[in-house]
């Protein structure tokens, strides 16, 4: 997108140097033409050089070995601005192989500009299949959401992370926070929660809900809604969190305990959508977003668009429909799943239908 | 049975030449080494505290009282070299050698410290209640209602207006902040509380109320305390036994009454005469 302007400039008048003589350089348009369609030529497989990929993979392995601990990595410049998913891309491209299917989600949508571009980059440089189906993908890169459909042990979810340290909310000093992590000293975050309850009567943290990983490290789960936090606990799949700007990688390995911070008597709660269902598919057990139409009607629709499309064809499709077993405990509202621990004992149905009264 | 036993406490700031301790002290009349310029904040300080006992430490400013208090409270040394041996009943080994996590756990449980400077002890952006709650939460309390009740009780006990507990601490008066610090230090029912200059910067009537409050709670809860003050009146009021410090050394120790009425050391005599 940003190429449009210089391209137009180049075409409107031939480039000249200071003395006014014409420079015989390839125009940007020609250069782009040269590149398009040639796929891998001129680039290493999956864009990054092999040393970089090994370095990223080593950081991921270290992250898996110490669940929730932030591991520094080199974070190369990528062909998009830091803060736009550069960490996620580096992790994804380091993990992808030619036989993999790749899905990219941006806040629940496969079709946002950023998601489409990241997907295209992987398609062109890593020669992978792309998909929008969460059950088909081997690797899913996501920003701010975890898919509604249950992920299995063969899948990896790469989350883009803008802010790596949950403690930065309560102390801006990274040096002090690193010391706190080293000593598992999370008193200040607990006071933050305490004062939250004092002020609001319940814990009011919309996204980036702090969670303890394996009882040791406090983790920022990236800006996923509270709805998605229970999905991190004892999941079958691997979660990789990558922050390009901050050059940090951390991970939640499969079947790791992830416990959102909460008090015994002020429990962690997911978002409540009282009496709302998806306008498109009618779901009541998915994370809904409110949209306003041109007629100024306010509607709720599923945030996870690919699952919403499936539900539109088959309204009763379970979130673990593709899995050959029962009782999958995956986030709130998994039909047939056991009660999600830590979500105020709300069962799947209660969250969806009368969750608003549970507070 | 001794509750707190400290021996050979020493803290030196600056690059020591090795002879600093011999070249400084009361006999030398300075705490700065004439050879290398290192400051011996305290050296050769040994003391013990029995359960429920209040030990006073007096001395002029710069005599090393606060350095001793920090060592006793297991505070992290930010600079200078510290050595010595601090033992607490029920805990193994020299606590000055303990790892950070152990010391952190002790400071959130068995040992409470009231800092000389409010900013060191309280987080002024937090609410007053939050500051006290931090101690409880760090010690593992996870029930909001329980934390709330305990904070409310402590506020009532330390005579801070309970209705102000949800206001930011920076809006509190100096006396209230001091009392919140005491509430915080007492929150987890510690075995011993270290008070570093508990009344500095307070006017006389507020001083009296803070001291009365602390003396009452100390008796009721039977908590041992080390009270560090330059103010002989404070120590006379609170302490059972007193240590007098000068130039980083203990120059006299004894029952508070004895030290006050019959001071042996020349410096103690001057100190007491200057007050009266």
Coordinates of C-alpha atoms in Angstrom, one line a residue:
Chain A
X1 CA 0.0 0.0 0.0
X2 CA 2.7 2.5 1.0
X3 CA 4.5 1.8 -2.3
X4 CA 1.8 3.6 -4.2
X5 CA 3.2 7.1 -3.6
X6 CA 6.8 6.7 -4.6
X7 CA 5.8 4.6 -7.5
X8 CA 3.6 7.4 -8.8
X9 CA 6.4 9.9 -8.3
X10 CA 8.8 7.8 -10.2
X11 CA 6.4 7.4 -13.1
X12 CA 5.5 11.0 -13.3
X13 CA 9.0 12.3 -14.1
X14 CA 12.3 10.7 -14.7
X15 CA 14.6 10.8 -11.7
X16 CA 17.4 13.3 -11.9
X17 CA 20.5 13.8 -9.8
X18 CA 21.7 17.2 -8.4
X19 CA 23.1 18.4 -11.7
X20 CA 19.9 17.7 -13.5
X21 CA 21.1 14.7 -15.6
X22 CA 18.8 11.8 -15.9
X23 CA 19.7 8.7 -13.7
X24 CA 19.4 5.4 -15.4
X25 CA 18.1 3.5 -12.4
X26 CA 15.4 0.9 -12.4
X27 CA 12.1 2.6 -11.5
X28 CA 10.3 1.3 -8.4
X29 CA 7.6 0.0 -10.7
X30 CA 10.1 -2.0 -12.8
X31 CA 11.7 -3.3 -9.7
X32 CA 8.4 -4.5 -8.3
X33 CA 7.5 -6.0 -11.7
X34 CA 10.8 -7.9 -11.6
X35 CA 10.1 -9.3 -8.1
X36 CA 6.5 -10.2 -8.6
X37 CA 5.8 -13.7 -9.5
X38 CA 9.3 -14.9 -9.0
X39 CA 8.6 -16.2 -5.5
X40 CA 11.7 -17.4 -3.8
X41 CA 14.3 -16.1 -6.2
X42 CA 16.6 -13.6 -4.6
X43 CA 15.3 -14.5 -1.1
X44 CA 16.2 -17.3 1.2
X45 CA 13.4 -19.8 1.9
X46 CA 10.9 -18.1 4.2
X47 CA 12.4 -14.7 3.8
X48 CA 14.8 -14.9 6.8
X49 CA 18.3 -16.3 6.5
X50 CA 19.0 -19.7 8.1
X51 CA 21.0 -18.3 11.1
X52 CA 18.1 -15.9 12.0
X53 CA 15.6 -18.7 11.9
X54 CA 17.8 -20.9 14.0
X55 CA 18.2 -18.1 16.5
X56 CA 14.5 -17.6 16.7
X57 CA 13.8 -21.3 17.0
X58 CA 16.4 -21.4 19.8
X59 CA 14.6 -18.6 21.6
X60 CA 11.3 -20.4 21.2
X61 CA 12.8 -23.6 22.6
X62 CA 14.1 -21.7 25.5
X63 CA 10.7 -20.1 26.0
X64 CA 9.1 -23.6 26.0
X65 CA 11.6 -24.8 28.5
X66 CA 10.8 -21.9 30.9
X67 CA 7.0 -21.4 30.4
X68 CA 6.1 -17.7 30.6
X69 CA 9.6 -16.4 30.8
X70 CA 10.5 -13.7 28.4
X71 CA 13.5 -14.8 26.2
X72 CA 15.4 -12.1 24.3
X73 CA 16.0 -12.6 20.6
X74 CA 17.6 -10.5 17.9
X75 CA 14.5 -9.4 16.1
X76 CA 15.5 -8.5 12.6
X77 CA 14.1 -5.6 10.6
X78 CA 11.1 -7.0 8.6
X79 CA 9.4 -5.6 5.6
X80 CA 6.8 -3.8 7.8
X81 CA 7.0 -1.5 10.7
X82 CA 7.8 -2.8 14.2
X83 CA 4.6 -3.1 16.2
X84 CA 2.7 -4.5 13.2
X85 CA 3.4 -8.1 13.8
X86 CA 7.1 -8.3 13.1
X87 CA 7.7 -10.6 16.0
X88 CA 4.9 -12.9 14.9
X89 CA 6.2 -13.0 11.4
X90 CA 9.7 -13.9 12.5
X91 CA 8.3 -16.7 14.7
X92 CA 6.0 -18.0 12.0
X93 CA 8.6 -17.9 9.2
X94 CA 11.1 -19.6 11.4
X95 CA 8.7 -22.4 12.2
X96 CA 7.0 -22.9 8.8
X97 CA 8.0 -25.7 6.4
X98 CA 6.9 -26.3 2.8
X99 CA 4.3 -28.9 3.9
X100 CA 2.5 -26.6 6.3
X101 CA -0.8 -24.9 6.0
X102 CA -0.7 -21.3 7.4
X103 CA -3.6 -19.2 8.7
X104 CA -3.3 -15.5 9.8
X105 CA -5.9 -13.8 11.9
X106 CA -6.1 -10.2 12.8
X107 CA -8.6 -9.6 15.6
X108 CA -10.6 -12.6 14.5
X109 CA -10.6 -11.7 10.9
X110 CA -8.7 -13.5 8.1
X111 CA -9.4 -10.7 5.7
X112 CA -7.9 -7.6 7.3
X113 CA -5.2 -5.9 5.2
X114 CA -2.4 -6.9 7.7
X115 CA -3.5 -10.5 7.9
X116 CA -3.8 -10.8 4.1
X117 CA -0.3 -9.3 3.6
X118 CA 1.3 -11.5 6.2
X119 CA -0.3 -14.5 4.7
X120 CA 0.9 -13.4 1.2
X121 CA 4.4 -12.9 2.5
X122 CA 4.5 -16.5 3.8
X123 CA 2.9 -17.8 0.7
X124 CA 5.4 -16.2 -1.6
X125 CA 8.6 -16.8 0.4
X126 CA 7.9 -20.0 2.3
X127 CA 5.9 -21.7 -0.4
X128 CA 3.2 -22.8 2.1
X129 CA -0.5 -23.5 1.6
X130 CA -2.7 -20.9 3.2
X131 CA -6.0 -21.5 4.7
X132 CA -8.7 -19.6 6.7
X133 CA -9.9 -22.8 8.4
X134 CA -8.5 -23.0 12.0
X135 CA -8.8 -26.8 12.0
X136 CA -6.8 -27.2 8.8
X137 CA -3.9 -24.9 9.7
X138 CA -0.6 -26.3 11.1
X139 CA 0.4 -22.9 12.2
X140 CA -1.8 -19.9 13.0
X141 CA -0.4 -16.4 13.5
X142 CA -2.9 -14.2 15.3
X143 CA -3.3 -10.8 16.6
X144 CA -5.5 -10.3 19.7
X145 CA -7.6 -13.4 19.4
X146 CA -7.4 -17.2 19.9
X147 CA -9.7 -19.0 17.5
X148 CA -13.0 -20.4 18.9
X149 CA -12.3 -23.8 17.5
X150 CA -10.3 -26.1 19.7
X151 CA -6.7 -26.4 18.6
X152 CA -5.0 -29.8 18.8
X153 CA -1.5 -31.1 19.6
X154 CA -0.2 -30.8 16.1
X155 CA -1.0 -27.1 15.9
X156 CA 1.0 -24.0 16.9
X157 CA -0.5 -20.7 17.7
X158 CA 1.8 -17.7 17.3
X159 CA 0.5 -14.5 19.0
X160 CA 1.7 -11.1 18.1
X161 CA 2.6 -9.2 21.3
X162 CA 2.9 -5.4 21.6
X163 CA 3.8 -5.2 25.3
X164 CA 5.7 -8.2 26.7
X165 CA 5.6 -7.4 30.4
X166 CA 2.4 -7.6 32.4
X167 CA 4.1 -5.7 35.2
X168 CA 4.7 -2.6 33.1
X169 CA 1.1 -1.6 33.9
X170 CA 2.1 -1.1 37.5
X171 CA 5.8 -0.1 37.1
X172 CA 7.4 1.4 34.1
X173 CA 10.9 0.3 35.1
X174 CA 11.8 -2.8 33.1
X175 CA 14.9 -3.3 35.3
X176 CA 12.7 -3.4 38.5
X177 CA 10.2 -5.7 36.7
X178 CA 12.9 -8.2 35.7
X179 CA 13.9 -8.3 39.3
X180 CA 10.3 -9.0 40.3
X181 CA 10.0 -11.8 37.8
X182 CA 13.3 -13.3 39.0
X183 CA 12.0 -13.3 42.5
X184 CA 8.3 -14.1 41.7
X185 CA 7.4 -10.9 43.5
X186 CA 4.1 -10.0 42.1
X187 CA 2.7 -8.1 45.1
X188 CA 2.4 -4.9 43.1
X189 CA 0.2 -6.5 40.4
X190 CA -2.0 -7.9 43.2
X191 CA -2.4 -4.4 44.7
X192 CA -3.5 -3.3 41.2
X193 CA -6.2 -5.9 41.2
X194 CA -7.2 -5.1 44.8
X195 CA -7.6 -1.4 43.9
X196 CA -9.5 -2.4 40.8
X197 CA -12.0 -4.1 42.9
X198 CA -12.1 -1.2 45.4
X199 CA -12.8 1.2 42.6
X200 CA -15.2 -0.8 40.3
X201 CA -16.5 -3.6 42.5
X202 CA -14.9 -6.2 40.2
X203 CA -11.7 -6.6 38.3
X204 CA -11.9 -4.4 35.3
X205 CA -9.1 -5.4 33.0
X206 CA -10.4 -5.7 29.4
X207 CA -7.4 -7.2 27.6
X208 CA -3.9 -8.2 28.5
X209 CA -5.2 -9.9 31.5
X210 CA -2.3 -11.0 33.7
X211 CA -2.0 -14.7 34.1
X212 CA 0.4 -17.0 36.1
X213 CA 2.1 -19.6 34.0
X214 CA 2.9 -22.9 35.6
X215 CA 2.7 -21.2 39.0
X216 CA 5.9 -19.3 38.4
X217 CA 6.0 -16.5 35.9
X218 CA 3.4 -13.7 35.5
X219 CA 2.6 -13.4 31.8
X220 CA 1.1 -10.8 29.6
X221 CA -1.1 -13.0 27.3
X222 CA -1.1 -10.2 24.6
X223 CA -4.2 -8.2 24.1
X224 CA -6.6 -11.1 23.8
X225 CA -10.0 -10.5 25.4
X226 CA -10.6 -12.2 28.8
X227 CA -12.7 -14.6 26.8
X228 CA -9.6 -16.2 25.4
X229 CA -7.5 -16.5 28.5
X230 CA -9.0 -19.8 29.8
X231 CA -8.1 -21.3 26.4
X232 CA -4.4 -21.0 27.4
X233 CA -4.8 -23.3 30.4
X234 CA -4.0 -27.0 29.8
X235 CA -4.4 -26.7 26.0
X236 CA -3.3 -29.4 23.6
X237 CA -1.4 -27.0 21.4
X238 CA 1.7 -24.8 21.8
X239 CA 1.4 -21.1 22.2
X240 CA 4.3 -18.9 21.0
X241 CA 4.2 -15.2 21.9
X242 CA 6.5 -13.0 19.9
X243 CA 7.2 -9.3 20.2
X244 CA 9.3 -7.8 17.4
X245 CA 9.6 -4.3 18.8
X246 CA 10.6 -5.5 22.2
X247 CA 12.6 -8.4 20.8
X248 CA 11.2 -10.9 23.2
X249 CA 9.7 -14.4 22.8
X250 CA 7.8 -16.4 25.4
X251 CA 5.8 -19.6 25.2
X252 CA 3.1 -21.7 26.8
X253 CA 3.8 -25.3 26.1
X254 CA 0.9 -27.8 25.8
X255 CA -0.8 -28.9 29.0
X256 CA 0.6 -26.0 31.0
X257 CA -1.3 -24.5 33.9
X258 CA -2.2 -20.9 33.1
X259 CA -4.2 -19.2 35.8
X260 CA -5.6 -15.7 35.4
X261 CA -4.9 -13.6 38.6
X262 CA -8.0 -13.3 40.7
X263 CA -9.2 -13.4 44.3
X264 CA -10.9 -16.4 45.8
X265 CA -14.0 -14.3 46.3
X266 CA -13.6 -12.0 43.3
X267 CA -13.2 -14.5 40.6
X268 CA -11.9 -14.1 37.1
X269 CA -14.7 -13.5 34.7
X270 CA -14.9 -13.6 30.9
X271 CA -16.9 -11.0 29.0
X272 CA -20.7 -11.2 29.3
X273 CA -23.1 -10.7 26.4
X274 CA -26.5 -10.8 28.1
X275 CA -29.2 -11.8 25.7
X276 CA -27.1 -11.3 22.6
X277 CA -26.4 -13.7 19.8
X278 CA -24.5 -13.4 16.6
X279 CA -26.5 -11.6 14.0
X280 CA -25.0 -13.7 11.2
X281 CA -25.0 -17.3 12.6
X282 CA -27.0 -17.1 15.8
X283 CA -24.2 -18.3 18.1
X284 CA -24.5 -17.6 21.8
X285 CA -21.3 -19.3 22.9
X286 CA -18.7 -17.2 21.0
X287 CA -16.9 -14.0 21.6
X288 CA -19.2 -11.3 20.1
X289 CA -18.3 -7.8 18.9
X290 CA -20.7 -5.0 18.6
X291 CA -21.0 -3.3 15.3
X292 CA -23.1 -0.3 14.1
X293 CA -24.7 -0.5 10.7
X294 CA -25.3 2.4 8.4
X295 CA -28.9 2.5 9.7
X296 CA -27.4 3.0 13.2
X297 CA -28.6 -0.4 14.4
X298 CA -26.4 -2.0 16.9
X299 CA -25.7 -5.6 16.2
X300 CA -23.6 -8.3 17.8
X301 CA -21.6 -10.6 15.5
X302 CA -19.0 -13.3 16.0
X303 CA -15.5 -11.9 16.2
X304 CA -14.0 -15.1 14.8
X305 CA -15.2 -14.8 11.2
X306 CA -14.1 -18.2 9.8
X307 CA -15.9 -20.1 12.5
X308 CA -19.0 -17.8 12.1
X309 CA -19.1 -18.8 8.4
X310 CA -19.0 -22.5 9.4
X311 CA -21.8 -21.9 11.9
X312 CA -23.9 -20.2 9.2
X313 CA -23.9 -23.5 7.3
X314 CA -24.3 -25.7 10.4
X315 CA -25.7 -23.8 13.4
X316 CA -25.0 -26.6 15.9
X317 CA -21.4 -27.1 15.0
X318 CA -19.4 -27.7 18.2
X319 CA -16.1 -26.0 18.8
X320 CA -14.4 -29.4 19.0
X321 CA -16.4 -30.9 16.1
X322 CA -13.2 -31.9 14.4
X323 CA -11.7 -33.7 17.3
X324 CA -12.3 -37.3 18.0
X325 CA -13.0 -37.1 21.7
X326 CA -15.3 -35.5 24.3
X327 CA -15.1 -33.1 27.2
X328 CA -12.6 -30.7 25.7
X329 CA -12.0 -27.9 28.2
X330 CA -11.3 -25.0 25.9
X331 CA -12.4 -21.5 26.9
X332 CA -15.9 -20.5 27.8
X333 CA -18.9 -22.0 26.2
X334 CA -17.4 -25.1 24.7
X335 CA -20.5 -27.2 24.2
X336 CA -20.3 -30.3 26.3
X337 CA -17.1 -29.2 27.9
X338 CA -16.7 -29.1 31.7
X339 CA -17.2 -25.9 33.6
X340 CA -14.3 -23.6 33.1
X341 CA -12.4 -23.2 36.3
X342 CA -11.9 -19.6 37.4
X343 CA -14.7 -18.1 35.4
X344 CA -17.0 -17.8 38.4
X345 CA -18.4 -21.2 37.9
X346 CA -20.3 -20.2 34.8
X347 CA -21.2 -23.1 32.7
X348 CA -21.2 -22.7 28.9
X349 CA -24.9 -22.1 28.7
X350 CA -25.0 -19.6 31.5
X351 CA -22.3 -17.5 30.0
X352 CA -24.2 -17.2 26.8
X353 CA -27.8 -16.8 28.0
X354 CA -27.9 -15.2 31.4
X355 CA -24.3 -14.5 32.1
X356 CA -25.1 -10.9 32.8
X357 CA -26.8 -11.8 36.1
X358 CA -23.8 -13.7 37.4
X359 CA -21.7 -10.7 38.4
Chain B
X1 CA 15.3 -17.9 74.2
X2 CA 16.5 -15.0 72.0
X3 CA 14.2 -14.0 69.2
X4 CA 16.6 -11.9 67.2
X5 CA 20.4 -12.3 67.5
X6 CA 22.7 -10.1 65.5
X7 CA 26.5 -10.0 65.8
X8 CA 29.4 -8.2 64.2
X9 CA 27.1 -6.1 62.0
X10 CA 29.2 -4.0 59.7
X11 CA 28.5 -1.8 56.7
X12 CA 31.3 0.2 54.9
X13 CA 30.7 2.6 52.1
X14 CA 33.5 3.3 49.6
X15 CA 36.6 1.2 48.8
X16 CA 38.0 0.0 52.0
X17 CA 41.7 -0.1 52.6
X18 CA 41.3 -3.0 55.0
X19 CA 42.3 -1.1 58.1
X20 CA 39.3 1.1 58.2
X21 CA 37.6 -0.5 61.1
X22 CA 40.7 -0.2 63.3
X23 CA 41.2 3.4 62.2
X24 CA 37.7 4.6 62.9
X25 CA 35.2 4.4 65.7
X26 CA 34.6 6.1 69.0
X27 CA 38.3 6.2 70.1
X28 CA 39.4 7.6 66.8
X29 CA 36.5 10.2 66.9
X30 CA 35.4 9.6 63.4
X31 CA 33.6 7.1 61.2
X32 CA 35.6 8.0 58.1
X33 CA 38.9 6.2 57.5
X34 CA 41.8 8.7 57.5
X35 CA 43.7 6.5 55.1
X36 CA 41.3 5.6 52.3
X37 CA 38.3 7.8 53.0
X38 CA 35.8 4.9 53.2
X39 CA 32.9 5.5 55.6
X40 CA 32.4 2.9 58.2
X41 CA 28.7 3.3 58.9
X42 CA 28.7 0.7 61.5
X43 CA 31.0 -2.0 62.8
X44 CA 31.2 -4.5 65.6
X45 CA 27.6 -4.0 66.4
X46 CA 26.1 -7.0 68.3
X47 CA 22.7 -7.0 69.9
X48 CA 19.8 -9.4 70.8
X49 CA 16.1 -9.0 71.3
X50 CA 13.9 -11.2 73.4
X51 CA 10.3 -12.0 72.4
X52 CA 8.1 -9.1 73.2
X53 CA 11.0 -6.9 74.1
X54 CA 11.6 -3.3 72.8
X55 CA 15.2 -2.4 72.1
X56 CA 16.1 1.2 71.6
X57 CA 19.0 2.5 69.6
X58 CA 19.9 6.1 70.1
X59 CA 22.7 8.3 68.8
X60 CA 23.4 11.4 66.9
X61 CA 22.7 11.6 63.2
X62 CA 25.4 9.7 61.2
X63 CA 26.1 7.4 64.1
X64 CA 25.0 4.3 62.1
X65 CA 21.6 3.7 63.6
X66 CA 19.8 3.4 60.3
X67 CA 22.5 1.2 58.8
X68 CA 22.0 -1.2 61.7
X69 CA 18.2 -1.0 61.2
X70 CA 18.5 -1.8 57.5
X71 CA 20.7 -4.8 58.2
X72 CA 18.3 -6.1 60.9
X73 CA 15.3 -5.6 58.5
X74 CA 17.1 -7.6 55.8
X75 CA 16.9 -4.8 53.3
X76 CA 18.7 -5.2 50.1
X77 CA 22.1 -3.5 50.1
X78 CA 22.1 -1.0 47.3
X79 CA 25.7 0.0 47.8
X80 CA 28.5 -0.5 50.2
X81 CA 29.7 -3.7 51.7
X82 CA 27.7 -5.3 54.4
X83 CA 28.6 -8.2 56.6
X84 CA 27.6 -9.7 59.9
X85 CA 25.3 -12.4 61.2
X86 CA 21.6 -12.0 61.8
X87 CA 19.6 -14.9 63.2
X88 CA 15.9 -15.1 63.8
X89 CA 14.3 -17.7 66.0
X90 CA 12.7 -20.4 63.9
X91 CA 14.8 -19.7 60.8
X92 CA 18.0 -21.5 59.9
X93 CA 21.3 -19.8 59.3
X94 CA 22.6 -16.3 58.9
X95 CA 19.8 -14.4 57.2
X96 CA 22.2 -11.8 55.7
X97 CA 23.5 -14.7 53.6
X98 CA 20.0 -15.9 52.6
X99 CA 19.0 -15.6 49.0
X100 CA 16.7 -12.8 48.0
X101 CA 13.6 -14.9 47.9
X102 CA 14.0 -16.0 51.5
X103 CA 14.7 -12.5 52.7
X104 CA 11.7 -11.3 50.7
X105 CA 9.5 -13.9 52.3
X106 CA 10.8 -12.9 55.8
X107 CA 10.2 -9.3 55.1
X108 CA 6.6 -10.1 54.2
X109 CA 6.1 -12.2 57.2
X110 CA 8.4 -12.4 60.2
X111 CA 10.0 -9.0 60.0
X112 CA 8.4 -5.6 59.6
X113 CA 10.1 -2.3 58.9
X114 CA 8.9 1.2 59.3
X115 CA 11.1 3.3 57.1
X116 CA 12.6 6.6 58.1
X117 CA 11.5 8.2 54.8
X118 CA 7.8 7.6 53.9
X119 CA 8.7 7.3 50.2
X120 CA 10.9 4.3 50.9
X121 CA 8.2 2.5 52.8
X122 CA 5.0 3.5 50.9
X123 CA 3.9 3.7 47.4
X124 CA 2.2 7.1 47.4
X125 CA 0.2 6.5 44.2
X126 CA -1.5 3.5 45.8
X127 CA -4.3 4.0 48.2
X128 CA -3.5 3.8 51.9
X129 CA -5.4 0.6 52.0
X130 CA -3.5 -0.7 49.0
X131 CA -0.2 -0.1 50.7
X132 CA -1.2 -2.3 53.6
X133 CA -2.9 -4.8 51.3
X134 CA 0.3 -5.2 49.4
X135 CA 2.0 -6.7 52.4
X136 CA -0.9 -9.2 52.8
X137 CA -1.1 -10.0 49.1
X138 CA 2.7 -10.5 48.9
X139 CA 2.4 -12.9 51.8
X140 CA -0.1 -15.0 49.9
X141 CA -3.5 -13.7 51.0
X142 CA -5.9 -14.4 48.1
X143 CA -9.3 -13.6 49.5
X144 CA -10.4 -10.1 48.7
X145 CA -12.9 -9.9 51.6
X146 CA -10.3 -11.2 54.1
X147 CA -7.7 -8.6 52.9
X148 CA -10.3 -5.9 53.1
X149 CA -11.3 -6.8 56.6
X150 CA -7.7 -7.1 57.8
X151 CA -6.8 -3.7 56.3
X152 CA -9.9 -2.1 57.9
X153 CA -9.0 -3.6 61.3
X154 CA -5.4 -2.4 61.0
X155 CA -6.5 1.1 60.1
X156 CA -8.8 1.2 63.1
X157 CA -6.1 -0.2 65.3
X158 CA -3.5 2.4 64.1
X159 CA -6.0 5.2 64.3
X160 CA -6.1 6.1 60.7
X161 CA -9.6 7.2 59.6
X162 CA -11.0 4.0 58.1
X163 CA -13.1 6.1 55.6
X164 CA -9.9 7.4 54.1
X165 CA -8.5 3.9 53.3
X166 CA -9.4 4.1 49.6
X167 CA -7.8 7.6 49.1
X168 CA -4.4 7.9 47.5
X169 CA -1.7 7.8 50.1
X170 CA -0.2 11.1 48.9
X171 CA -3.3 12.9 50.1
X172 CA -2.7 11.7 53.7
X173 CA -1.1 13.9 56.3
X174 CA 2.4 13.1 57.5
X175 CA 1.1 11.5 60.7
X176 CA -1.4 9.4 58.8
X177 CA 1.3 8.2 56.4
X178 CA 3.5 7.2 59.4
X179 CA 0.6 5.3 60.9
X180 CA -0.1 3.6 57.6
X181 CA 3.5 2.5 57.6
X182 CA 3.1 1.0 61.0
X183 CA -0.1 -0.7 60.0
X184 CA 1.7 -2.1 57.0
X185 CA 4.6 -3.3 59.2
X186 CA 2.2 -5.0 61.5
X187 CA -0.1 -6.5 58.8
X188 CA 1.3 -10.0 58.7
X189 CA 1.7 -10.4 62.5
X190 CA 5.5 -10.2 62.4
X191 CA 7.8 -11.5 65.2
X192 CA 9.8 -8.3 65.2
X193 CA 9.2 -4.8 63.9
X194 CA 12.0 -2.4 63.2
X195 CA 11.0 1.3 63.5
X196 CA 13.5 3.7 62.0
X197 CA 12.9 7.2 63.4
X198 CA 9.1 6.6 63.9
X199 CA 8.4 10.3 64.8
X200 CA 10.7 12.3 62.6
X201 CA 8.9 15.2 60.9
X202 CA 5.8 15.0 63.1
X203 CA 4.6 17.7 65.5
X204 CA 4.7 17.0 69.2
X205 CA 1.0 16.1 69.6
X206 CA 1.0 13.8 66.7
X207 CA 4.2 12.2 67.9
X208 CA 2.6 11.5 71.2
X209 CA -0.4 9.8 69.5
X210 CA 1.8 7.7 67.2
X211 CA 3.9 6.6 70.2
X212 CA 0.9 5.9 72.4
X213 CA -0.7 3.9 69.6
X214 CA 2.5 1.9 68.9
X215 CA 3.0 1.2 72.6
X216 CA -0.5 0.0 73.0
X217 CA -0.3 -2.3 70.0
X218 CA 3.1 -3.6 70.9
X219 CA 1.8 -4.6 74.4
X220 CA -1.4 -6.1 73.0
X221 CA 0.2 -8.1 70.3
X222 CA 3.4 -8.8 72.3
X223 CA 5.5 -8.1 69.2
X224 CA 9.2 -7.4 69.7
X225 CA 10.6 -4.2 68.3
X226 CA 13.8 -2.3 67.6
X227 CA 13.2 1.4 67.8
X228 CA 15.8 3.6 66.2
X229 CA 15.7 7.3 67.1
X230 CA 17.8 10.3 67.7
X231 CA 15.1 11.4 70.2
X232 CA 15.8 10.2 73.7
X233 CA 12.2 10.9 74.7
X234 CA 11.0 8.3 72.2
X235 CA 13.4 5.7 73.3
X236 CA 12.7 6.4 77.0
X237 CA 9.0 6.0 76.4
X238 CA 9.1 2.8 74.3
X239 CA 12.3 0.8 75.0
X240 CA 13.1 -1.7 77.7
X241 CA 16.8 -1.7 76.9
X242 CA 18.9 0.9 75.0
X243 CA 22.0 0.9 72.9
X244 CA 23.9 4.2 72.5
X245 CA 25.8 4.5 69.2
X246 CA 28.4 6.9 68.1
X247 CA 30.7 7.0 65.1
X248 CA 29.4 3.6 64.0
X249 CA 30.0 1.8 67.3
X250 CA 28.0 0.9 70.2
X251 CA 29.4 2.9 73.1
X252 CA 27.0 1.9 75.9
X253 CA 24.1 -0.5 76.4
X254 CA 21.9 -1.2 79.4
X255 CA 18.3 -1.0 80.7
X256 CA 16.8 2.2 79.5
X257 CA 16.3 3.5 83.0
X258 CA 19.8 2.8 83.9
X259 CA 21.2 4.5 80.7
X260 CA 19.0 7.5 81.2
X261 CA 19.5 8.0 85.0
X262 CA 23.1 6.8 85.3
X263 CA 24.9 7.2 82.0
X264 CA 28.4 5.7 82.1
X265 CA 30.0 6.8 78.8
X266 CA 31.0 10.4 78.4
X267 CA 29.1 10.7 75.2
X268 CA 25.9 9.4 76.7
X269 CA 26.2 11.8 79.6
X270 CA 26.5 14.7 77.1
X271 CA 23.6 13.4 75.1
X272 CA 21.3 13.2 78.1
X273 CA 22.4 16.5 79.6
X274 CA 21.8 18.2 76.3
X275 CA 18.2 17.1 76.3
X276 CA 17.5 18.1 79.9

